[in-house]
Tab-separated table of C-alpha atoms in Angstrom:
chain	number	residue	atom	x	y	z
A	1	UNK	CA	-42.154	-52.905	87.923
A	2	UNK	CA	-44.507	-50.438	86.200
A	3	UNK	CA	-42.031	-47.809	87.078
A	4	UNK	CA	-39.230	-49.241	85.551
A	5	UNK	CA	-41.681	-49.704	81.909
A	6	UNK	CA	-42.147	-46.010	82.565
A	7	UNK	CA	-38.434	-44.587	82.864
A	8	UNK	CA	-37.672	-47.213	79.574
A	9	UNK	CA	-40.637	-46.195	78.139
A	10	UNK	CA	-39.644	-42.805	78.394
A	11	UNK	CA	-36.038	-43.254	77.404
A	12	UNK	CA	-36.707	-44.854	74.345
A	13	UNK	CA	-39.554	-42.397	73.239
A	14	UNK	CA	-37.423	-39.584	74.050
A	15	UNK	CA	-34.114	-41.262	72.229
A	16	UNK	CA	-35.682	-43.190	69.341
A	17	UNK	CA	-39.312	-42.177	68.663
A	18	UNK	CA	-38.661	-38.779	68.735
A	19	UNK	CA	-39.541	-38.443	64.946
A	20	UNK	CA	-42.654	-40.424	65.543
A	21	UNK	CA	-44.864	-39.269	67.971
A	22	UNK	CA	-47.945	-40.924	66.718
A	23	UNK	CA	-45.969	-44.149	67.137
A	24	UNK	CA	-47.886	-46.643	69.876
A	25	UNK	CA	-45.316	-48.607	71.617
A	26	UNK	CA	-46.588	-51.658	73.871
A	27	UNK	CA	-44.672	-53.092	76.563
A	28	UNK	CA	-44.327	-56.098	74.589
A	29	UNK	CA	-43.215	-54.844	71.795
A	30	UNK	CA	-39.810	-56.326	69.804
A	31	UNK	CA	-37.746	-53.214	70.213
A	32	UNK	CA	-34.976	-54.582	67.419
A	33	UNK	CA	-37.890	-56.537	65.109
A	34	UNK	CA	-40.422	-53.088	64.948
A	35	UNK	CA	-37.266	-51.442	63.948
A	36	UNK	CA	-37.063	-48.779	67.314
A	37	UNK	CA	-33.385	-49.464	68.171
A	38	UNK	CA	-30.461	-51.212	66.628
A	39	UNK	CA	-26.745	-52.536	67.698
A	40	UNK	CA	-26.226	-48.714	68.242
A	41	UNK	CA	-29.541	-48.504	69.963
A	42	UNK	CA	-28.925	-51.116	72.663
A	43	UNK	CA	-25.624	-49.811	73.789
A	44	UNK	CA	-27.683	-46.182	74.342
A	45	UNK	CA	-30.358	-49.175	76.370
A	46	UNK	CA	-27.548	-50.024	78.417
A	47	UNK	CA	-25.713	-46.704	79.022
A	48	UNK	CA	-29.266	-45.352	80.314
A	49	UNK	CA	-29.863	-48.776	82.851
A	50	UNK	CA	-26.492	-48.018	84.014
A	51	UNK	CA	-27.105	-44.776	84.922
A	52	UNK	CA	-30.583	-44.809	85.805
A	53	UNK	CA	-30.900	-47.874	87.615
A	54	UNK	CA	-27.036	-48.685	88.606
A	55	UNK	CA	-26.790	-52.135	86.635
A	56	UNK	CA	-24.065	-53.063	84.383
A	57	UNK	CA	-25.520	-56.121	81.724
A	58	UNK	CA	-22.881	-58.718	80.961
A	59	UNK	CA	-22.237	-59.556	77.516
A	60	UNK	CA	-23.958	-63.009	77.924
A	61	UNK	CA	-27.390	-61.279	79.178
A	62	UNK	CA	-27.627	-58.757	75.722
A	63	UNK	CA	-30.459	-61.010	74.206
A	64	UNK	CA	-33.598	-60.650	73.031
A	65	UNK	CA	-34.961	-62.390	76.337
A	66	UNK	CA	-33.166	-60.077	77.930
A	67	UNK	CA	-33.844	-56.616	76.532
A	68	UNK	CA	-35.997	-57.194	73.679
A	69	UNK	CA	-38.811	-55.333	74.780
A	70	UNK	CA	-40.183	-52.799	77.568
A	71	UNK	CA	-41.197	-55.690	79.512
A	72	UNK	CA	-37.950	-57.816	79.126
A	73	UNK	CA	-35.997	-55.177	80.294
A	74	UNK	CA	-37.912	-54.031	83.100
A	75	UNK	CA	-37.943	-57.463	84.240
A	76	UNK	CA	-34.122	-57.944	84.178
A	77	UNK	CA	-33.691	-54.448	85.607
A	78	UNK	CA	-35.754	-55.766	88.813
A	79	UNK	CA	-34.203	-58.809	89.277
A	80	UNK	CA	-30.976	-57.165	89.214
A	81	UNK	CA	-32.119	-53.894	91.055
A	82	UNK	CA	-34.463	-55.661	93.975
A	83	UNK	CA	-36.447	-52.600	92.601
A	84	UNK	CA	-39.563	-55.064	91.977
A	85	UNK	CA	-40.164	-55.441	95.887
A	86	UNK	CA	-39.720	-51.604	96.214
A	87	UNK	CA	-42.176	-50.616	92.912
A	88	UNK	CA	-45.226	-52.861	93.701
A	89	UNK	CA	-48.292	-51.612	94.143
């Protein structure tokens, strides 16, 4: 699952942190409540696991559980992927 915190990780520094690069982001970190994405922000989240990771997230699963944070989301991408059995290590 590390892998999957990586690519994210990477996405979002690349798409919304750009302008702060001194900016620490944790994996547990509230994407929406430290201010990193908004409503515009989480469709870009959802275009990029779509095309990185070939999932498409229902309406119902856009929560904060969900996708809230690094963690969140690279935990629904691997239950959704099977890319959890494939990334441990």
């Amino acid at each position: 699952m590390k892998e999957i915190v990586e690519a994210v990780r990477a996405f979002v520094e690349e798409n919304f942190l750009y302008a702060k690069p001194d900016f620490q982001l944790h994996e547990n970190d509230s994407l929406l409540g430290k201010g990193i994405v908004d409503s515009m922000g989480i469709m870009e989240v959802l275009e990029f696991l779509e095309s990185r990771f070939g999932i498409s997230v229902p309406a119902d699963d856009i929560t904060e559980a969900n996708l809230g944070s690094l963690s969140s989301i690279a935990a629904y991408v691997a239950r959704f992927s099977g890319a959890a059995s494939s990334t441990a290590s």
